[in-house]
Each structure stands twice: as C-alpha cells, then as structure tokens.
PDB file of C-alpha atoms in Angstrom:
ATOM      1  CA  MET A 585      55.112  -5.082  31.320  1.00  0.00           C
ATOM      2  CA  SER A 586      53.119  -2.082  29.983  1.00  0.00           C
ATOM      3  CA  LYS A 587      54.863   1.112  28.918  1.00  0.00           C
ATOM      4  CA  SER A 588      53.253   3.153  31.725  1.00  0.00           C
ATOM      5  CA  MET A 589      54.301   0.544  34.291  1.00  0.00           C
ATOM      6  CA  SER A 590      57.825   0.593  32.849  1.00  0.00           C
ATOM      7  CA  THR A 591      57.847   4.395  33.114  1.00  0.00           C
ATOM      8  CA  PHE A 592      56.601   4.165  36.695  1.00  0.00           C
ATOM      9  CA  CYS A 593      59.246   1.582  37.575  1.00  0.00           C
ATOM     10  CA  LEU A 594      61.974   3.715  35.990  1.00  0.00           C
ATOM     11  CA  ALA A 595      60.793   6.820  37.848  1.00  0.00           C
ATOM     12  CA  ALA A 596      60.475   4.964  41.153  1.00  0.00           C
ATOM     13  CA  LEU A 597      63.851   3.291  40.730  1.00  0.00           C
ATOM     14  CA  THR A 598      65.444   6.623  39.833  1.00  0.00           C
ATOM     15  CA  ALA A 599      63.921   8.256  42.911  1.00  0.00           C
ATOM     16  CA  LEU A 600      65.097   5.441  45.153  1.00  0.00           C
ATOM     17  CA  MET A 601      68.591   5.182  43.671  1.00  0.00           C
ATOM     18  CA  LEU A 602      69.277   8.842  43.086  1.00  0.00           C
ATOM     19  CA  GLY A 603      66.950  10.565  45.526  1.00  0.00           C
ATOM     20  CA  GLY A 604      67.734   8.401  48.484  1.00  0.00           C
ATOM     21  CA  CYS A 605      67.807   9.774  46.642  1.00  0.00           C
ATOM     22  CA  SER A 606      46.681   6.560  28.246  1.00  0.00           C
ATOM     23  CA  GLU A 607      46.255  10.033  27.032  1.00  0.00           C
ATOM     24  CA  SER A 608      47.540  11.422  23.760  1.00  0.00           C
ATOM     25  CA  PRO A 609      51.256  12.257  23.825  1.00  0.00           C
ATOM     26  CA  VAL A 610      52.329  15.859  24.248  1.00  0.00           C
ATOM     27  CA  PRO A 611      55.991  16.478  23.415  1.00  0.00           C
ATOM     28  CA  ALA A 612      58.252  18.551  25.651  1.00  0.00           C
ATOM     29  CA  THR A 613      58.629  22.034  24.266  1.00  0.00           C
ATOM     30  CA  ASN A 614      61.703  24.179  24.584  1.00  0.00           C
ATOM     31  CA  THR A 615      62.224  27.896  24.191  1.00  0.00           C
ATOM     32  CA  SER A 616      65.407  29.830  24.701  1.00  0.00           C
ATOM     33  CA  THR A 617      64.095  32.075  27.498  1.00  0.00           C
ATOM     34  CA  PRO A 618      65.323  30.659  30.822  1.00  0.00           C
ATOM     35  CA  ALA A 619      63.578  31.360  34.116  1.00  0.00           C
ATOM     36  CA  VAL A 620      65.286  33.430  36.759  1.00  0.00           C
ATOM     37  CA  VAL A 621      65.987  31.567  39.987  1.00  0.00           C
ATOM     38  CA  ALA A 622      68.120  33.124  42.679  1.00  0.00           C
ATOM     39  CA  SER A 623      71.160  31.001  43.471  1.00  0.00           C
ATOM     40  CA  THR A 624      71.374  29.802  47.028  1.00  0.00           C
ATOM     41  CA  ALA A 625      74.308  28.454  48.985  1.00  0.00           C
ATOM     42  CA  SER A 626      72.452  25.273  49.980  1.00  0.00           C
ATOM     43  CA  ASN A 627      70.583  22.638  48.010  1.00  0.00           C
ATOM     44  CA  HIS A 628      66.830  23.139  48.056  1.00  0.00           C
ATOM     45  CA  LEU A 629      63.573  21.583  46.778  1.00  0.00           C
ATOM     46  CA  SER A 630      60.223  23.062  47.733  1.00  0.00           C
ATOM     47  CA  MET A 631      56.718  23.609  46.386  1.00  0.00           C
ATOM     48  CA  TYR A 632      53.181  24.324  47.470  1.00  0.00           C
ATOM     49  CA  ILE A 633      50.688  21.477  47.168  1.00  0.00           C
ATOM     50  CA  ASP A 634      47.144  22.852  47.156  1.00  0.00           C
ATOM     51  CA  GLY A 635      48.506  25.908  48.982  1.00  0.00           C
ATOM     52  CA  ILE A 636      50.378  23.930  51.667  1.00  0.00           C
ATOM     53  CA  GLU A 637      54.164  24.257  51.753  1.00  0.00           C
ATOM     54  CA  TRP A 638      56.217  21.114  51.105  1.00  0.00           C
ATOM     55  CA  THR A 639      60.010  21.262  51.564  1.00  0.00           C
ATOM     56  CA  ALA A 640      62.481  18.409  51.146  1.00  0.00           C
ATOM     57  CA  ASP A 641      64.656  17.946  54.230  1.00  0.00           C
ATOM     58  CA  HIS A 642      67.022  15.233  52.911  1.00  0.00           C
ATOM     59  CA  GLY A 643      67.951  13.166  49.891  1.00  0.00           C
ATOM     60  CA  LEU A 644      68.371  16.166  47.607  1.00  0.00           C
ATOM     61  CA  PHE A 645      69.877  15.213  44.284  1.00  0.00           C
ATOM     62  CA  GLY A 646      70.268  16.794  40.886  1.00  0.00           C
ATOM     63  CA  ALA A 647      72.030  15.696  37.721  1.00  0.00           C
ATOM     64  CA  PHE A 648      72.334  16.900  34.143  1.00  0.00           C
ATOM     65  CA  HIS A 649      73.310  14.283  31.544  1.00  0.00           C
ATOM     66  CA  PRO A 650      74.267  11.705  34.231  1.00  0.00           C
ATOM     67  CA  PRO A 651      76.023   8.512  33.106  1.00  0.00           C
ATOM     68  CA  GLY A 652      73.568   6.322  31.218  1.00  0.00           C
ATOM     69  CA  TYR A 653      71.102   9.165  30.607  1.00  0.00           C
ATOM     70  CA  GLU A 654      72.013  11.234  27.563  1.00  0.00           C
ATOM     71  CA  ARG A 655      70.085  14.537  27.359  1.00  0.00           C
ATOM     72  CA  ALA A 656      68.477  14.157  30.798  1.00  0.00           C
ATOM     73  CA  LEU A 657      67.936  16.316  33.879  1.00  0.00           C
ATOM     74  CA  LEU A 658      67.030  14.651  37.188  1.00  0.00           C
ATOM     75  CA  ILE A 659      65.551  16.403  40.235  1.00  0.00           C
ATOM     76  CA  ALA A 660      64.902  14.534  43.498  1.00  0.00           C
ATOM     77  CA  GLY A 661      64.341  15.147  47.185  1.00  0.00           C
ATOM     78  CA  ALA A 662      62.668  13.593  50.208  1.00  0.00           C
ATOM     79  CA  ARG A 663      60.879  14.661  53.363  1.00  0.00           C
ATOM     80  CA  GLY A 664      60.145  12.998  56.666  1.00  0.00           C
ATOM     81  CA  ALA A 665      61.499   9.950  58.422  1.00  0.00           C
ATOM     82  CA  LYS A 666      63.493   7.505  56.323  1.00  0.00           C
ATOM     83  CA  ASP A 667      60.912   4.756  56.668  1.00  0.00           C
ATOM     84  CA  ARG A 668      57.950   3.448  54.672  1.00  0.00           C
ATOM     85  CA  ASN A 669      56.186   6.827  55.076  1.00  0.00           C
ATOM     86  CA  GLU A 670      59.045   8.887  53.614  1.00  0.00           C
ATOM     87  CA  GLN A 671      57.740  11.320  50.989  1.00  0.00           C
ATOM     88  CA  THR A 672      59.819  11.525  47.812  1.00  0.00           C
ATOM     89  CA  MET A 673      59.499  13.929  44.904  1.00  0.00           C
ATOM     90  CA  ASN A 674      61.223  13.596  41.575  1.00  0.00           C
ATOM     91  CA  ILE A 675      61.068  15.190  38.156  1.00  0.00           C
ATOM     92  CA  ASN A 676      62.950  13.517  35.319  1.00  0.00           C
ATOM     93  CA  LEU A 677      63.250  15.428  32.057  1.00  0.00           C
ATOM     94  CA  PHE A 678      64.479  13.434  29.080  1.00  0.00           C
ATOM     95  CA  GLY A 679      65.438  14.623  25.605  1.00  0.00           C
ATOM     96  CA  ILE A 680      66.602  18.072  26.707  1.00  0.00           C
ATOM     97  CA  ASN A 681      69.745  19.964  25.786  1.00  0.00           C
ATOM     98  CA  GLY A 682      69.888  22.558  28.555  1.00  0.00           C
ATOM     99  CA  PRO A 683      68.065  25.526  30.074  1.00  0.00           C
ATOM    100  CA  GLY A 684      64.604  26.266  28.732  1.00  0.00           C
ATOM    101  CA  HIS A 685      60.850  25.971  29.107  1.00  0.00           C
ATOM    102  CA  TYR A 686      59.577  22.385  29.254  1.00  0.00           C
ATOM    103  CA  VAL A 687      55.987  21.174  29.352  1.00  0.00           C
ATOM    104  CA  ILE A 688      55.596  17.558  30.442  1.00  0.00           C
ATOM    105  CA  ARG A 689      52.388  15.566  30.563  1.00  0.00           C
ATOM    106  CA  ASN A 690      51.556  11.890  30.977  1.00  0.00           C
ATOM    107  CA  GLY A 691      52.202  10.057  27.761  1.00  0.00           C
ATOM    108  CA  ASN A 692      55.246  12.230  27.094  1.00  0.00           C
ATOM    109  CA  PRO A 693      57.056  10.533  24.186  1.00  0.00           C
ATOM    110  CA  ALA A 694      60.503  11.452  25.569  1.00  0.00           C
ATOM    111  CA  GLY A 695      59.695   9.566  28.790  1.00  0.00           C
ATOM    112  CA  SER A 696      59.786  12.638  31.061  1.00  0.00           C
ATOM    113  CA  VAL A 697      57.919  12.093  34.307  1.00  0.00           C
ATOM    114  CA  ALA A 698      57.063  13.712  37.646  1.00  0.00           C
ATOM    115  CA  GLN A 699      55.911  11.951  40.793  1.00  0.00           C
ATOM    116  CA  LEU A 700      55.370  12.399  44.511  1.00  0.00           C
ATOM    117  CA  THR A 701      55.151   9.343  46.768  1.00  0.00           C
ATOM    118  CA  ASN A 702      53.523   8.841  50.180  1.00  0.00           C
ATOM    119  CA  TYR A 703      51.818  12.237  50.411  1.00  0.00           C
ATOM    120  CA  SER A 704      49.321  10.521  52.716  1.00  0.00           C
ATOM    121  CA  PRO A 705      48.434   6.909  53.545  1.00  0.00           C
ATOM    122  CA  GLU A 706      45.514   7.183  51.106  1.00  0.00           C
ATOM    123  CA  ARG A 707      47.519   8.975  48.393  1.00  0.00           C
ATOM    124  CA  PHE A 708      50.667   6.876  48.131  1.00  0.00           C
ATOM    125  CA  ILE A 709      51.518   7.835  44.530  1.00  0.00           C
ATOM    126  CA  SER A 710      50.789  11.029  42.610  1.00  0.00           C
ATOM    127  CA  GLY A 711      51.928  11.795  39.108  1.00  0.00           C
ATOM    128  CA  SER A 712      53.764   9.103  37.155  1.00  0.00           C
ATOM    129  CA  MET A 713      51.231   6.660  35.710  1.00  0.00           C
ATOM    130  CA  MET A 714      48.394   8.389  37.612  1.00  0.00           C
ATOM    131  CA  GLY A 715      48.836  11.604  35.616  1.00  0.00           C
ATOM    132  CA  TYR A 716      50.921  14.764  35.631  1.00  0.00           C
ATOM    133  CA  ASP A 717      50.935  18.102  33.839  1.00  0.00           C
ATOM    134  CA  LEU A 718      53.901  20.322  34.726  1.00  0.00           C
ATOM    135  CA  ILE A 719      55.705  23.316  33.346  1.00  0.00           C
ATOM    136  CA  VAL A 720      59.387  23.253  34.270  1.00  0.00           C
ATOM    137  CA  GLU A 721      61.591  26.313  33.733  1.00  0.00           C
ATOM    138  CA  VAL A 722      65.246  25.280  33.832  1.00  0.00           C
ATOM    139  CA  SER A 723      67.539  28.290  34.271  1.00  0.00           C
ATOM    140  CA  VAL A 724      70.839  26.497  35.017  1.00  0.00           C
ATOM    141  CA  ALA A 725      71.847  23.043  33.781  1.00  0.00           C
ATOM    142  CA  GLN A 726      75.513  22.203  34.275  1.00  0.00           C
ATOM    143  CA  ALA A 727      76.860  18.646  34.313  1.00  0.00           C
ATOM    144  CA  ASN A 728      80.252  18.609  36.009  1.00  0.00           C
ATOM    145  CA  PRO A 729      80.263  19.716  38.722  1.00  0.00           C
ATOM    146  CA  ALA A 730      76.478  19.489  38.857  1.00  0.00           C
ATOM    147  CA  HIS A 731      74.692  22.819  39.165  1.00  0.00           C
ATOM    148  CA  LEU A 732      70.954  22.948  38.490  1.00  0.00           C
ATOM    149  CA  GLU A 733      68.286  25.548  39.080  1.00  0.00           C
ATOM    150  CA  ALA A 734      64.649  25.267  38.082  1.00  0.00           C
ATOM    151  CA  THR A 735      61.121  26.328  38.919  1.00  0.00           C
ATOM    152  CA  PHE A 736      57.982  24.289  38.265  1.00  0.00           C
ATOM    153  CA  SER A 737      54.200  24.339  38.596  1.00  0.00           C
ATOM    154  CA  GLY A 738      51.205  22.348  37.399  1.00  0.00           C
ATOM    155  CA  SER A 739      49.336  19.335  38.708  1.00  0.00           C
ATOM    156  CA  LEU A 740      49.796  15.737  39.817  1.00  0.00           C
ATOM    157  CA  THR A 741      46.931  13.239  39.923  1.00  0.00           C
ATOM    158  CA  GLY A 742      46.861  10.900  42.910  1.00  0.00           C
ATOM    159  CA  ASN A 743      46.022   7.198  42.993  1.00  0.00           C
ATOM    160  CA  ASP A 744      42.741   8.326  44.623  1.00  0.00           C
ATOM    161  CA  ASP A 745      41.946  10.439  41.480  1.00  0.00           C
ATOM    162  CA  VAL A 746      42.439  13.718  43.366  1.00  0.00           C
ATOM    163  CA  ILE A 747      44.276  16.339  41.301  1.00  0.00           C
ATOM    164  CA  MET A 748      46.858  18.164  43.404  1.00  0.00           C
ATOM    165  CA  GLN A 749      47.811  21.689  42.316  1.00  0.00           C
ATOM    166  CA  ILE A 750      51.555  22.340  42.444  1.00  0.00           C
ATOM    167  CA  SER A 751      52.699  25.969  42.625  1.00  0.00           C
ATOM    168  CA  ASP A 752      55.896  27.905  43.281  1.00  0.00           C
ATOM    169  CA  GLY A 753      58.092  24.808  42.925  1.00  0.00           C
ATOM    170  CA  ARG A 754      61.791  25.615  43.319  1.00  0.00           C
ATOM    171  CA  PHE A 755      64.903  23.511  42.958  1.00  0.00           C
ATOM    172  CA  SER A 756      68.530  24.495  43.420  1.00  0.00           C
ATOM    173  CA  TYR A 757      71.392  22.005  43.550  1.00  0.00           C
ATOM    174  CA  ARG A 758      75.195  22.221  43.539  1.00  0.00           C
ATOM    175  CA  GLU A 759      77.654  19.367  43.970  1.00  0.00           C
TER     176      GLU A 759
END
C-alpha cells in the first residue's frame, strides 16, 4: 500500500472512529505565539468553504496526545444525516507539543493531514491524498480533561481537482 494511501486510510479511519466521530515535503512549523479564540460553553467546529458557511452539527471530537498518538492533536466533526452522505471534517496534527502556529501541506513528513468527505456527490473527498494546504493556530491544547481551541484556514483539493478555499475555521472542544 502506498504511503499516501496509508495516510488516507489512517485519516479516514481516525475520522470514522473518533469523529463518529507527491509533492515535496513541507514540515510543520511552530512558533510560540498562540492564536486567540474565545472560549465557548459548547463544542463547535465551523468554517467557510468558498464563502459558504459549514458547521458541524454532530460527532464533534477533539483530543490532545490521545492513547496511541504521542504528540498529536485531533479535530473532528460531522454534518448532515448519519448515512452515506454524511459530511465529515478532520484535521490531525502530528509531531506537536502544544499551542502554536502549524503549517501543514500534503507530503507532510510528520503525517499531519486534513480532509473533508462527501461535500457533494461529485466531490466525495477533499484534502488528504488529493491535496491540502492549511495554517492551524492552536491556542489551547490540554489532554485530560480534553480542552482544545484552534482556528484554521487554507485550501483543500477535491477528487475533481477543484481547490476549495477554507476561511475562518474555528474549533472549540471540552470534555
């Protein structure tokens, strides 16, 4: 199995288990300036895709250094009916120590990945092995109890080769 297919399978499996939860490598970068995200009382995942609002309505999940994933942060959420058309979004950051500025692109040597599934019948996978380029600002990363806050923006490439612009992405999660 190719490395990109393995990465896709890992990302898809992570989204299903927890969310139900190529080009030259560009390493994740980290700075010590965290983004500011207002804490909310409820768990939340939202973004704009080409200017259209997308908000998860179930399956929200977040974890920092979960069992079996040292130095990892997982973000997941879903929208729509829990059937074959359910849209799922996940961002998995690997090789991170905590809050900071992270740039992830396809071919990321740490294995970080972002993907959106079932955006439309024609665009059933975006990101992952199709291509992604995101900036993720993690402001809170706490393991136990889980408390995560992050913002993100960038692009995801669909299986139909359309590049989707992601803006004003927000994630807040508390166990």
